[in-house]
mmCIF file of N, CA and C in Angstrom:
data_model
loop_
_atom_site.group_PDB
_atom_site.id
_atom_site.type_symbol
_atom_site.label_atom_id
_atom_site.label_comp_id
_atom_site.label_asym_id
_atom_site.label_seq_id
_atom_site.Cartn_x
_atom_site.Cartn_y
_atom_site.Cartn_z
ATOM 1 N N VAL A 967 -3.274 5.275 -1.498
ATOM 2 C CA VAL A 967 -2.240 6.150 -1.654
ATOM 3 C C VAL A 967 -1.589 5.800 -3.060
ATOM 4 N N MET A 968 -1.778 6.671 -3.971
ATOM 5 C CA MET A 968 -1.232 6.565 -5.279
ATOM 6 C C MET A 968 0.298 7.131 -5.185
ATOM 7 N N SER A 969 1.144 6.468 -5.988
ATOM 8 C CA SER A 969 2.519 7.000 -6.042
ATOM 9 C C SER A 969 2.742 7.938 -7.266
ATOM 10 N N PRO A 970 3.068 9.165 -7.054
ATOM 11 C CA PRO A 970 3.351 10.037 -8.107
ATOM 12 C C PRO A 970 4.785 9.791 -8.798
ATOM 13 N N VAL A 971 5.643 9.036 -8.051
ATOM 14 C CA VAL A 971 6.935 8.703 -8.508
ATOM 15 C C VAL A 971 6.861 7.787 -9.781
ATOM 16 N N ALA A 972 5.945 6.874 -9.756
ATOM 17 C CA ALA A 972 5.952 5.954 -10.880
ATOM 18 C C ALA A 972 5.629 6.639 -12.118
ATOM 19 N N ALA A 973 4.822 7.554 -12.159
ATOM 20 C CA ALA A 973 4.499 8.532 -13.202
ATOM 21 C C ALA A 973 3.893 7.733 -14.388
ATOM 22 N N SER A 974 3.396 6.603 -14.244
ATOM 23 C CA SER A 974 2.853 5.816 -15.373
ATOM 24 C C SER A 974 1.687 6.544 -16.104
ATOM 25 N N GLN A 975 1.094 7.369 -15.324
ATOM 26 C CA GLN A 975 -0.041 8.172 -16.074
ATOM 27 C C GLN A 975 0.422 9.290 -16.822
ATOM 28 N N ASP A 976 1.684 9.664 -16.578
ATOM 29 C CA ASP A 976 2.289 10.917 -17.215
ATOM 30 C C ASP A 976 3.723 10.638 -17.580
ATOM 31 N N ALA A 977 4.007 9.691 -18.360
ATOM 32 C CA ALA A 977 5.363 9.293 -18.698
ATOM 33 C C ALA A 977 6.228 10.387 -19.298
ATOM 34 N N THR A 978 5.618 11.199 -20.211
ATOM 35 C CA THR A 978 6.285 12.351 -20.935
ATOM 36 C C THR A 978 6.477 13.506 -20.147
ATOM 37 N N GLY A 979 5.687 13.647 -19.011
ATOM 38 C CA GLY A 979 5.703 14.831 -18.081
ATOM 39 C C GLY A 979 4.773 15.934 -18.655
ATOM 40 N N GLN A 980 4.169 15.836 -19.860
ATOM 41 C CA GLN A 980 3.420 16.824 -20.457
ATOM 42 C C GLN A 980 2.260 17.361 -19.592
ATOM 43 N N TYR A 981 1.496 16.442 -18.989
ATOM 44 C CA TYR A 981 0.377 16.784 -18.118
ATOM 45 C C TYR A 981 0.933 17.513 -16.926
ATOM 46 N N THR A 982 1.962 17.028 -16.304
ATOM 47 C CA THR A 982 2.483 17.756 -15.034
ATOM 48 C C THR A 982 2.966 19.150 -15.361
ATOM 49 N N ARG A 983 3.648 19.257 -16.537
ATOM 50 C CA ARG A 983 4.179 20.601 -16.824
ATOM 51 C C ARG A 983 3.061 21.587 -17.146
ATOM 52 N N LYS A 984 2.012 20.998 -17.651
ATOM 53 C CA LYS A 984 0.877 22.008 -17.984
ATOM 54 C C LYS A 984 0.115 22.434 -16.718
ATOM 55 N N TRP A 985 -0.186 21.504 -15.854
ATOM 56 C CA TRP A 985 -0.962 21.774 -14.589
ATOM 57 C C TRP A 985 -0.165 22.132 -13.381
ATOM 58 N N VAL A 986 1.216 21.953 -13.346
ATOM 59 C CA VAL A 986 2.022 22.359 -12.237
ATOM 60 C C VAL A 986 3.217 23.048 -12.756
ATOM 61 N N PRO A 987 2.918 24.317 -13.115
ATOM 62 C CA PRO A 987 4.035 25.089 -13.858
ATOM 63 C C PRO A 987 5.157 25.405 -12.945
ATOM 64 N N GLU A 988 4.979 25.259 -11.650
ATOM 65 C CA GLU A 988 6.003 25.614 -10.690
ATOM 66 C C GLU A 988 7.215 24.730 -10.855
ATOM 67 N N ILE A 989 7.089 23.476 -11.406
ATOM 68 C CA ILE A 989 8.111 22.573 -11.629
ATOM 69 C C ILE A 989 8.318 22.193 -12.970
ATOM 70 N N SER A 990 7.758 23.011 -13.937
ATOM 71 C CA SER A 990 7.747 22.584 -15.471
ATOM 72 C C SER A 990 9.171 22.581 -15.990
ATOM 73 N N LYS A 991 10.053 23.304 -15.460
ATOM 74 C CA LYS A 991 11.355 23.406 -15.981
ATOM 75 C C LYS A 991 12.194 22.308 -15.482
ATOM 76 N N LEU A 992 11.821 21.463 -14.657
ATOM 77 C CA LEU A 992 12.540 20.207 -14.096
ATOM 78 C C LEU A 992 12.711 19.270 -15.312
ATOM 79 N N PRO A 993 13.911 18.603 -15.349
ATOM 80 C CA PRO A 993 13.980 17.501 -16.315
ATOM 81 C C PRO A 993 13.096 16.237 -15.973
ATOM 82 N N ASN A 994 12.700 15.507 -16.949
ATOM 83 C CA ASN A 994 11.887 14.293 -16.720
ATOM 84 C C ASN A 994 12.273 13.456 -15.532
ATOM 85 N N SER A 995 13.689 13.205 -15.437
ATOM 86 C CA SER A 995 14.087 12.359 -14.409
ATOM 87 C C SER A 995 13.708 12.677 -13.006
ATOM 88 N N VAL A 996 13.506 13.927 -12.699
ATOM 89 C CA VAL A 996 13.017 14.436 -11.366
ATOM 90 C C VAL A 996 11.767 15.143 -11.247
ATOM 91 N N LEU A 997 11.013 15.196 -12.475
ATOM 92 C CA LEU A 997 9.766 15.922 -12.497
ATOM 93 C C LEU A 997 8.702 15.456 -11.546
ATOM 94 N N HIS A 998 8.610 14.192 -11.313
ATOM 95 C CA HIS A 998 7.716 13.543 -10.572
ATOM 96 C C HIS A 998 8.174 13.192 -9.022
ATOM 97 N N LYS A 999 9.425 13.665 -8.879
ATOM 98 C CA LYS A 999 9.977 13.534 -7.407
ATOM 99 C C LYS A 999 11.106 14.649 -7.347
ATOM 100 N N PRO A 1000 10.618 15.879 -7.274
ATOM 101 C CA PRO A 1000 11.604 16.940 -7.186
ATOM 102 C C PRO A 1000 12.431 16.924 -5.950
ATOM 103 N N TRP A 1001 12.019 16.300 -4.810
ATOM 104 C CA TRP A 1001 12.824 16.173 -3.649
ATOM 105 C C TRP A 1001 14.061 15.457 -3.838
ATOM 106 N N GLU A 1002 14.135 14.741 -5.000
ATOM 107 C CA GLU A 1002 15.348 13.911 -5.251
ATOM 108 C C GLU A 1002 16.366 14.663 -6.171
ATOM 109 N N ALA A 1003 15.948 15.825 -6.673
ATOM 110 C CA ALA A 1003 16.736 16.738 -7.568
ATOM 111 C C ALA A 1003 17.888 17.270 -6.770
ATOM 112 N N PRO A 1004 19.099 17.331 -7.527
ATOM 113 C CA PRO A 1004 20.225 17.942 -6.756
ATOM 114 C C PRO A 1004 19.916 19.576 -6.679
ATOM 115 N N PRO A 1005 20.580 20.138 -5.797
ATOM 116 C CA PRO A 1005 20.315 21.605 -5.597
ATOM 117 C C PRO A 1005 20.507 22.474 -6.802
ATOM 118 N N GLN A 1006 21.493 22.032 -7.535
ATOM 119 C CA GLN A 1006 21.826 22.824 -8.851
ATOM 120 C C GLN A 1006 20.673 22.678 -9.834
ATOM 121 N N VAL A 1007 20.115 21.410 -10.010
ATOM 122 C CA VAL A 1007 18.921 21.294 -10.855
ATOM 123 C C VAL A 1007 17.701 22.006 -10.444
ATOM 124 N N LEU A 1008 17.535 22.058 -9.178
ATOM 125 C CA LEU A 1008 16.479 22.811 -8.566
ATOM 126 C C LEU A 1008 16.586 24.380 -8.963
ATOM 127 N N GLY A 1009 17.885 24.781 -8.636
ATOM 128 C CA GLY A 1009 18.042 26.226 -8.868
ATOM 129 C C GLY A 1009 17.914 26.611 -10.274
ATOM 130 N N THR A 1010 18.511 25.832 -11.183
ATOM 131 C CA THR A 1010 18.322 26.129 -12.656
ATOM 132 C C THR A 1010 16.895 26.222 -13.133
ATOM 133 N N ALA A 1011 15.969 25.329 -12.407
ATOM 134 C CA ALA A 1011 14.582 25.289 -12.848
ATOM 135 C C ALA A 1011 13.725 26.308 -11.976
ATOM 136 N N GLY A 1012 14.499 27.045 -11.129
ATOM 137 C CA GLY A 1012 13.720 27.972 -10.409
ATOM 138 C C GLY A 1012 12.843 27.464 -9.179
ATOM 139 N N VAL A 1013 13.210 26.279 -8.693
ATOM 140 C CA VAL A 1013 12.397 25.558 -7.741
ATOM 141 C C VAL A 1013 13.129 25.737 -6.377
ATOM 142 N N VAL A 1014 12.306 26.170 -5.418
ATOM 143 C CA VAL A 1014 12.839 26.174 -4.116
ATOM 144 C C VAL A 1014 11.864 25.371 -3.304
ATOM 145 N N LEU A 1015 12.110 24.202 -2.885
ATOM 146 C CA LEU A 1015 11.334 23.345 -2.112
ATOM 147 C C LEU A 1015 11.012 23.896 -0.823
ATOM 148 N N GLY A 1016 9.743 24.052 -0.501
ATOM 149 C CA GLY A 1016 9.129 24.687 0.744
ATOM 150 C C GLY A 1016 8.761 26.241 0.477
ATOM 151 N N GLU A 1017 9.166 26.756 -0.769
ATOM 152 C CA GLU A 1017 8.650 28.022 -1.049
ATOM 153 C C GLU A 1017 7.992 28.109 -2.381
ATOM 154 N N THR A 1018 8.511 27.823 -3.447
ATOM 155 C CA THR A 1018 7.889 27.681 -4.771
ATOM 156 C C THR A 1018 7.183 26.472 -5.047
ATOM 157 N N TYR A 1019 7.512 25.406 -4.367
ATOM 158 C CA TYR A 1019 6.829 24.115 -4.355
ATOM 159 C C TYR A 1019 7.024 23.498 -3.108
ATOM 160 N N PRO A 1020 5.856 22.829 -2.642
ATOM 161 C CA PRO A 1020 5.860 22.266 -1.369
ATOM 162 C C PRO A 1020 6.871 21.099 -1.158
ATOM 163 N N VAL A 1021 7.291 20.926 0.140
ATOM 164 C CA VAL A 1021 8.248 19.855 0.463
ATOM 165 C C VAL A 1021 7.256 18.542 0.344
ATOM 166 N N ARG A 1022 8.086 17.409 0.260
ATOM 167 C CA ARG A 1022 7.374 16.069 0.142
ATOM 168 C C ARG A 1022 6.484 15.859 1.392
ATOM 169 N N ILE A 1023 5.228 15.441 1.249
ATOM 170 C CA ILE A 1023 4.416 15.271 2.311
ATOM 171 C C ILE A 1023 4.504 13.859 2.850
ATOM 172 N N ILE A 1024 4.570 12.897 1.972
ATOM 173 C CA ILE A 1024 4.717 11.456 2.411
ATOM 174 C C ILE A 1024 6.127 11.005 2.041
ATOM 175 N N SER A 1025 6.903 10.515 3.247
ATOM 176 C CA SER A 1025 8.193 10.070 2.853
ATOM 177 C C SER A 1025 8.258 8.534 2.876
ATOM 178 N N ASP A 1026 7.387 7.859 3.510
ATOM 179 C CA ASP A 1026 7.390 6.475 3.605
ATOM 180 C C ASP A 1026 6.099 5.964 2.989
ATOM 181 N N LEU A 1027 6.214 5.815 1.449
ATOM 182 C CA LEU A 1027 5.016 5.472 0.693
ATOM 183 C C LEU A 1027 4.463 4.139 1.117
ATOM 184 N N LYS A 1028 5.259 3.069 1.319
ATOM 185 C CA LYS A 1028 4.835 1.729 1.836
ATOM 186 C C LYS A 1028 3.968 1.871 3.044
ATOM 187 N N ALA A 1029 4.461 2.558 4.019
ATOM 188 C CA ALA A 1029 3.777 2.704 5.401
ATOM 189 C C ALA A 1029 2.524 3.269 5.113
ATOM 190 N N GLU A 1030 2.461 4.496 4.498
ATOM 191 C CA GLU A 1030 1.249 5.214 4.244
ATOM 192 C C GLU A 1030 0.229 4.410 3.450
ATOM 193 N N ARG A 1031 0.695 3.616 2.475
ATOM 194 C CA ARG A 1031 -0.209 2.798 1.723
ATOM 195 C C ARG A 1031 -0.751 1.698 2.652
ATOM 196 N N ALA A 1032 -0.064 1.075 3.541
ATOM 197 C CA ALA A 1032 -0.572 0.220 4.489
ATOM 198 C C ALA A 1032 -1.633 0.791 5.460
ATOM 199 N N ARG A 1033 -1.342 1.945 5.866
ATOM 200 C CA ARG A 1033 -2.265 2.745 6.720
ATOM 201 C C ARG A 1033 -3.589 2.951 5.821
ATOM 202 N N SER A 1034 -3.489 3.282 4.621
ATOM 203 C CA SER A 1034 -4.644 3.567 3.783
ATOM 204 C C SER A 1034 -5.443 2.348 3.695
ATOM 205 N N VAL A 1035 -4.743 1.297 3.410
ATOM 206 C CA VAL A 1035 -5.476 -0.084 3.181
ATOM 207 C C VAL A 1035 -6.189 -0.412 4.483
ATOM 208 N N ASP A 1036 -5.430 -0.162 5.685
ATOM 209 C CA ASP A 1036 -6.017 -0.556 6.944
ATOM 210 C C ASP A 1036 -7.445 0.340 7.180
ATOM 211 N N ALA A 1037 -7.291 1.598 6.865
ATOM 212 C CA ALA A 1037 -8.405 2.403 6.980
ATOM 213 C C ALA A 1037 -9.558 2.003 6.168
ATOM 214 N N VAL A 1038 -9.356 1.652 4.884
ATOM 215 C CA VAL A 1038 -10.408 1.203 4.104
ATOM 216 C C VAL A 1038 -11.022 -0.059 4.587
ATOM 217 N N LEU A 1039 -10.251 -1.037 5.019
ATOM 218 C CA LEU A 1039 -10.753 -2.291 5.534
ATOM 219 C C LEU A 1039 -11.551 -2.079 6.943
ATOM 220 N N LYS A 1040 -11.102 -1.140 7.691
ATOM 221 C CA LYS A 1040 -11.904 -0.732 8.987
ATOM 222 C C LYS A 1040 -13.216 -0.130 8.581
ATOM 223 N N MET A 1041 -13.302 0.690 7.555
ATOM 224 C CA MET A 1041 -14.593 1.206 7.182
ATOM 225 C C MET A 1041 -15.506 0.212 6.706
ATOM 226 N N ARG A 1042 -14.950 -0.768 5.819
ATOM 227 C CA ARG A 1042 -15.682 -1.752 5.228
ATOM 228 C C ARG A 1042 -16.297 -2.727 6.332
ATOM 229 N N ARG A 1043 -15.426 -3.037 7.354
ATOM 230 C CA ARG A 1043 -15.839 -3.861 8.362
ATOM 231 C C ARG A 1043 -17.141 -3.209 9.123
ATOM 232 N N GLN A 1044 -17.032 -1.855 9.227
ATOM 233 C CA GLN A 1044 -18.181 -1.128 10.018
ATOM 234 C C GLN A 1044 -19.439 -1.150 9.241
ATOM 235 N N LYS A 1045 -19.318 -1.317 7.903
ATOM 236 C CA LYS A 1045 -20.447 -1.220 6.999
ATOM 237 C C LYS A 1045 -20.702 -2.501 6.267
ATOM 238 N N GLN A 1046 -20.817 -3.652 7.020
ATOM 239 C CA GLN A 1046 -20.892 -4.937 6.463
ATOM 240 C C GLN A 1046 -22.225 -5.057 5.429
ATOM 241 N N GLN A 1047 -23.174 -4.210 5.714
ATOM 242 C CA GLN A 1047 -24.349 -4.316 4.850
ATOM 243 C C GLN A 1047 -24.100 -3.904 3.447
ATOM 244 N N PHE A 1048 -22.993 -3.270 3.142
ATOM 245 C CA PHE A 1048 -22.607 -2.841 1.760
ATOM 246 C C PHE A 1048 -21.554 -3.814 1.276
ATOM 247 N N ASN A 1049 -21.431 -4.998 1.681
ATOM 248 C CA ASN A 1049 -20.455 -6.006 1.243
ATOM 249 C C ASN A 1049 -21.151 -7.164 0.758
ATOM 250 N N SER A 1050 -20.993 -7.762 -0.329
ATOM 251 C CA SER A 1050 -21.626 -9.017 -0.710
ATOM 252 C C SER A 1050 -21.057 -10.176 0.037
ATOM 253 N N ASP A 1051 -21.647 -11.340 -0.173
ATOM 254 C CA ASP A 1051 -21.007 -12.586 0.468
ATOM 255 C C ASP A 1051 -19.716 -12.920 -0.042
ATOM 256 N N ARG A 1052 -19.327 -12.385 -1.292
ATOM 257 C CA ARG A 1052 -18.108 -12.600 -1.849
ATOM 258 C C ARG A 1052 -17.012 -11.485 -1.673
ATOM 259 N N GLY A 1053 -17.528 -10.348 -0.885
ATOM 260 C CA GLY A 1053 -16.573 -9.291 -0.518
ATOM 261 C C GLY A 1053 -16.648 -8.098 -1.466
ATOM 262 N N TYR A 1054 -17.589 -8.152 -2.483
ATOM 263 C CA TYR A 1054 -17.732 -7.010 -3.359
ATOM 264 C C TYR A 1054 -18.575 -5.932 -2.725
ATOM 265 N N ASP A 1055 -18.385 -4.681 -3.285
ATOM 266 C CA ASP A 1055 -19.192 -3.613 -2.844
ATOM 267 C C ASP A 1055 -20.686 -3.852 -3.470
ATOM 268 N N LEU A 1056 -21.568 -3.449 -2.476
ATOM 269 C CA LEU A 1056 -23.066 -3.412 -2.888
ATOM 270 C C LEU A 1056 -23.472 -2.035 -2.952
ATOM 271 N N ILE A 1057 -24.060 -1.686 -4.038
ATOM 272 C CA ILE A 1057 -24.770 -0.202 -4.107
ATOM 273 C C ILE A 1057 -26.136 -0.418 -4.620
ATOM 274 N N HIS A 1058 -26.938 0.733 -4.498
ATOM 275 C CA HIS A 1058 -28.363 0.566 -4.948
ATOM 276 C C HIS A 1058 -28.463 1.475 -6.026
ATOM 277 N N VAL A 1059 -28.964 1.116 -7.201
ATOM 278 C CA VAL A 1059 -29.137 1.803 -8.512
ATOM 279 C C VAL A 1059 -30.535 1.520 -8.988
ATOM 280 N N ASN A 1060 -31.302 2.690 -9.016
ATOM 281 C CA ASN A 1060 -32.763 2.528 -9.496
ATOM 282 C C ASN A 1060 -33.546 1.584 -8.651
ATOM 283 N N GLY A 1061 -33.224 1.579 -7.293
ATOM 284 C CA GLY A 1061 -34.009 0.600 -6.509
ATOM 285 C C GLY A 1061 -33.484 -0.705 -6.520
ATOM 286 N N LYS A 1062 -32.490 -1.020 -7.182
ATOM 287 C CA LYS A 1062 -31.956 -2.413 -7.258
ATOM 288 C C LYS A 1062 -30.547 -2.482 -6.608
ATOM 289 N N GLU A 1063 -30.270 -3.610 -5.897
ATOM 290 C CA GLU A 1063 -28.970 -3.698 -5.241
ATOM 291 C C GLU A 1063 -28.155 -4.385 -6.473
ATOM 292 N N THR A 1064 -26.871 -3.717 -6.533
ATOM 293 C CA THR A 1064 -25.946 -4.039 -7.660
ATOM 294 C C THR A 1064 -24.656 -4.348 -6.997
ATOM 295 N N VAL A 1065 -24.011 -5.404 -7.497
ATOM 296 C CA VAL A 1065 -22.560 -5.711 -7.078
ATOM 297 C C VAL A 1065 -21.676 -4.912 -7.957
ATOM 298 N N VAL A 1066 -20.619 -4.321 -7.320
ATOM 299 C CA VAL A 1066 -19.557 -3.469 -7.958
ATOM 300 C C VAL A 1066 -18.189 -4.152 -7.753
ATOM 301 N N PHE A 1067 -17.328 -4.031 -8.817
ATOM 302 C CA PHE A 1067 -16.034 -4.566 -8.610
ATOM 303 C C PHE A 1067 -15.297 -3.989 -7.486
ATOM 304 N N THR A 1068 -14.510 -4.844 -6.734
ATOM 305 C CA THR A 1068 -13.873 -4.450 -5.583
ATOM 306 C C THR A 1068 -12.470 -4.988 -5.646
ATOM 307 N N LYS A 1069 -11.456 -4.268 -5.441
ATOM 308 C CA LYS A 1069 -10.108 -4.658 -5.328
ATOM 309 C C LYS A 1069 -9.972 -5.880 -4.471
ATOM 310 N N LYS A 1070 -9.103 -6.800 -4.826
ATOM 311 C CA LYS A 1070 -9.037 -8.081 -3.991
ATOM 312 C C LYS A 1070 -8.633 -7.753 -2.588
ATOM 313 N N GLU A 1071 -7.724 -6.771 -2.333
ATOM 314 C CA GLU A 1071 -7.192 -6.560 -1.049
ATOM 315 C C GLU A 1071 -8.248 -5.940 -0.130
ATOM 316 N N PHE A 1072 -9.438 -5.480 -0.736
ATOM 317 C CA PHE A 1072 -10.517 -4.913 0.141
ATOM 318 C C PHE A 1072 -11.686 -5.812 0.228
ATOM 319 N N ARG A 1073 -11.680 -7.022 -0.381
ATOM 320 C CA ARG A 1073 -12.830 -7.973 -0.176
ATOM 321 C C ARG A 1073 -12.665 -8.684 1.202
ATOM 322 N N ILE A 1074 -13.777 -8.504 1.918
ATOM 323 C CA ILE A 1074 -13.891 -9.171 3.135
ATOM 324 C C ILE A 1074 -15.057 -10.048 3.305
ATOM 325 N N ASP A 1075 -15.032 -11.019 4.233
ATOM 326 C CA ASP A 1075 -16.123 -11.827 4.470
ATOM 327 C C ASP A 1075 -17.044 -11.291 5.547
ATOM 328 N N HIS A 1076 -18.064 -11.901 5.978
ATOM 329 C CA HIS A 1076 -19.014 -11.337 7.000
ATOM 330 C C HIS A 1076 -18.457 -11.262 8.294
ATOM 331 N N GLU A 1077 -17.241 -11.859 8.600
ATOM 332 C CA GLU A 1077 -16.631 -11.754 9.878
ATOM 333 C C GLU A 1077 -15.543 -10.642 9.798
ATOM 334 N N GLY A 1078 -15.373 -10.141 8.646
ATOM 335 C CA GLY A 1078 -14.286 -9.095 8.538
ATOM 336 C C GLY A 1078 -12.925 -9.514 8.106
ATOM 337 N N ASN A 1079 -12.844 -10.794 7.798
ATOM 338 C CA ASN A 1079 -11.459 -11.255 7.351
ATOM 339 C C ASN A 1079 -11.353 -11.083 5.875
ATOM 340 N N VAL A 1080 -10.101 -10.802 5.431
ATOM 341 C CA VAL A 1080 -9.849 -10.484 4.058
ATOM 342 C C VAL A 1080 -9.988 -11.775 3.430
ATOM 343 N N ILE A 1081 -10.755 -11.959 2.281
ATOM 344 C CA ILE A 1081 -10.873 -13.110 1.511
ATOM 345 C C ILE A 1081 -9.740 -13.430 0.599
ATOM 346 N N LYS A 1082 -9.118 -14.643 0.813
ATOM 347 C CA LYS A 1082 -7.986 -14.992 0.042
ATOM 348 C C LYS A 1082 -8.590 -15.474 -1.236
ATOM 349 N N ASP A 1083 -7.718 -15.547 -2.313
ATOM 350 C CA ASP A 1083 -8.255 -16.124 -3.520
ATOM 351 C C ASP A 1083 -8.570 -17.549 -3.439
ATOM 352 N N ALA A 1084 -9.715 -17.759 -3.935
ATOM 353 C CA ALA A 1084 -10.269 -19.178 -3.979
ATOM 354 C C ALA A 1084 -9.843 -19.801 -5.223
ATOM 355 N N PRO A 1085 -9.571 -21.106 -5.241
ATOM 356 C CA PRO A 1085 -9.243 -21.801 -6.432
ATOM 357 C C PRO A 1085 -10.316 -21.727 -7.493
ATOM 358 N N ARG A 1086 -10.016 -21.635 -8.724
ATOM 359 C CA ARG A 1086 -11.089 -21.481 -9.773
ATOM 360 C C ARG A 1086 -11.705 -22.851 -9.940
ATOM 361 N N THR A 1087 -12.950 -22.889 -10.022
ATOM 362 C CA THR A 1087 -13.738 -24.071 -10.105
ATOM 363 C C THR A 1087 -14.280 -24.202 -11.530
ATOM 364 N N SER A 1088 -14.252 -23.137 -12.404
ATOM 365 C CA SER A 1088 -14.822 -23.218 -13.695
ATOM 366 C C SER A 1088 -13.998 -22.369 -14.680
ATOM 367 N N VAL A 1089 -14.197 -22.649 -15.839
ATOM 368 C CA VAL A 1089 -13.463 -21.941 -16.856
ATOM 369 C C VAL A 1089 -14.403 -20.803 -17.406
ATOM 370 N N SER A 1090 -13.882 -19.573 -17.449
ATOM 371 C CA SER A 1090 -14.649 -18.468 -17.915
ATOM 372 C C SER A 1090 -14.542 -18.532 -19.483
ATOM 373 N N VAL A 1091 -15.574 -18.539 -20.192
ATOM 374 C CA VAL A 1091 -15.580 -18.702 -21.678
ATOM 375 C C VAL A 1091 -16.087 -17.321 -22.238
ATOM 376 N N GLY A 1092 -15.284 -16.549 -22.877
ATOM 377 C CA GLY A 1092 -15.772 -15.337 -23.312
ATOM 378 C C GLY A 1092 -15.346 -15.150 -24.842
ATOM 379 N N ARG A 1093 -15.367 -13.932 -25.342
ATOM 380 C CA ARG A 1093 -15.019 -13.642 -26.651
ATOM 381 C C ARG A 1093 -13.541 -13.429 -26.782
ATOM 382 N N GLY A 1094 -13.066 -13.334 -27.939
ATOM 383 C CA GLY A 1094 -11.606 -12.937 -28.221
ATOM 384 C C GLY A 1094 -10.736 -14.272 -28.153
ATOM 385 N N ARG A 1095 -9.470 -14.063 -28.365
ATOM 386 C CA ARG A 1095 -8.535 -15.017 -28.386
ATOM 387 C C ARG A 1095 -8.521 -15.926 -27.152
ATOM 388 N N LYS A 1096 -8.414 -15.292 -26.089
ATOM 389 C CA LYS A 1096 -8.490 -15.985 -24.689
ATOM 390 C C LYS A 1096 -9.788 -16.838 -24.499
ATOM 391 N N GLY A 1097 -10.898 -16.240 -24.926
ATOM 392 C CA GLY A 1097 -12.217 -16.972 -24.782
ATOM 393 C C GLY A 1097 -12.340 -18.042 -25.764
ATOM 394 N N LYS A 1098 -11.812 -17.976 -27.016
ATOM 395 C CA LYS A 1098 -11.765 -19.211 -27.881
ATOM 396 C C LYS A 1098 -10.863 -20.241 -27.391
ATOM 397 N N ALA A 1099 -9.736 -19.889 -26.796
ATOM 398 C CA ALA A 1099 -8.803 -20.943 -26.185
ATOM 399 C C ALA A 1099 -9.540 -21.633 -25.051
ATOM 400 N N ALA A 1100 -10.166 -20.923 -24.245
ATOM 401 C CA ALA A 1100 -10.990 -21.467 -23.055
ATOM 402 C C ALA A 1100 -12.042 -22.308 -23.615
ATOM 403 N N GLN A 1101 -12.713 -22.042 -24.639
ATOM 404 C CA GLN A 1101 -13.796 -22.814 -25.239
ATOM 405 C C GLN A 1101 -13.156 -24.189 -25.759
ATOM 406 N N LYS A 1102 -11.977 -24.138 -26.431
ATOM 407 C CA LYS A 1102 -11.429 -25.318 -26.933
ATOM 408 C C LYS A 1102 -10.979 -26.221 -25.780
ATOM 409 N N LYS A 1103 -10.369 -25.641 -24.758
ATOM 410 C CA LYS A 1103 -9.932 -26.480 -23.690
ATOM 411 C C LYS A 1103 -11.132 -27.037 -22.973
ATOM 412 N N LEU A 1104 -12.219 -26.368 -22.818
ATOM 413 C CA LEU A 1104 -13.420 -26.965 -22.190
ATOM 414 C C LEU A 1104 -13.931 -28.056 -23.048
ATOM 415 N N LEU A 1105 -14.007 -27.945 -24.349
ATOM 416 C CA LEU A 1105 -14.430 -29.000 -25.184
ATOM 417 C C LEU A 1105 -13.489 -30.220 -25.176
ATOM 418 N N ARG A 1106 -12.178 -30.030 -25.143
ATOM 419 C CA ARG A 1106 -11.255 -31.197 -24.989
ATOM 420 C C ARG A 1106 -11.385 -31.877 -23.596
ATOM 421 N N GLN A 1107 -11.609 -31.033 -22.529
ATOM 422 C CA GLN A 1107 -11.890 -31.747 -21.257
ATOM 423 C C GLN A 1107 -13.240 -32.589 -21.244
ATOM 424 N N LYS A 1108 -14.292 -32.131 -21.915
ATOM 425 C CA LYS A 1108 -15.490 -32.764 -21.896
ATOM 426 C C LYS A 1108 -15.254 -34.086 -22.794
ATOM 427 N N ALA A 1109 -14.660 -33.901 -23.905
ATOM 428 C CA ALA A 1109 -14.470 -35.153 -24.770
ATOM 429 C C ALA A 1109 -13.593 -36.197 -24.011
ATOM 430 N N ALA A 1110 -12.575 -35.710 -23.233
ATOM 431 C CA ALA A 1110 -11.776 -36.676 -22.530
ATOM 432 C C ALA A 1110 -12.554 -37.357 -21.425
ATOM 433 N N ALA A 1111 -13.553 -36.642 -20.828
ATOM 434 C CA ALA A 1111 -14.251 -37.220 -19.750
ATOM 435 C C ALA A 1111 -15.350 -38.249 -20.287
ATOM 436 N N ASN A 1112 -15.872 -38.025 -21.483
ATOM 437 C CA ASN A 1112 -16.697 -38.990 -22.199
ATOM 438 C C ASN A 1112 -16.027 -40.191 -22.700
ATOM 439 N N LYS A 1113 -14.771 -40.245 -22.732
ATOM 440 C CA LYS A 1113 -14.147 -41.486 -23.397
ATOM 441 C C LYS A 1113 -14.069 -42.650 -22.304
#
């Protein structure tokens, strides 16, 4: 369940105004949550909840999100053959099994338990500023171990 209230994908409201003209005249402060607008603001914008724009469907976002996570985990537990030993999704592409990124909260083991974060055992060395810092750290650790 994604929250429209955060509006992080549409901070200016431009997208919503283009594709949801029913509420386009609402101010930014309530554009993504018209159910919180005072009656006068709704009236000025020509919005009548339940008539020109639907009433809010989900009122308890946290509870609905928990239900959604539970439903995904239930489905993943029923289809263990599509989970890797580290809890990632497995798909078949061109006849080959491929591991696909899976959100941490959905990674389960073969018994269906959510996998908790394991402590890191190695340093990931890649490109860029962080990768170079990791390389230097790894070299320092090796040098210290050799002394």
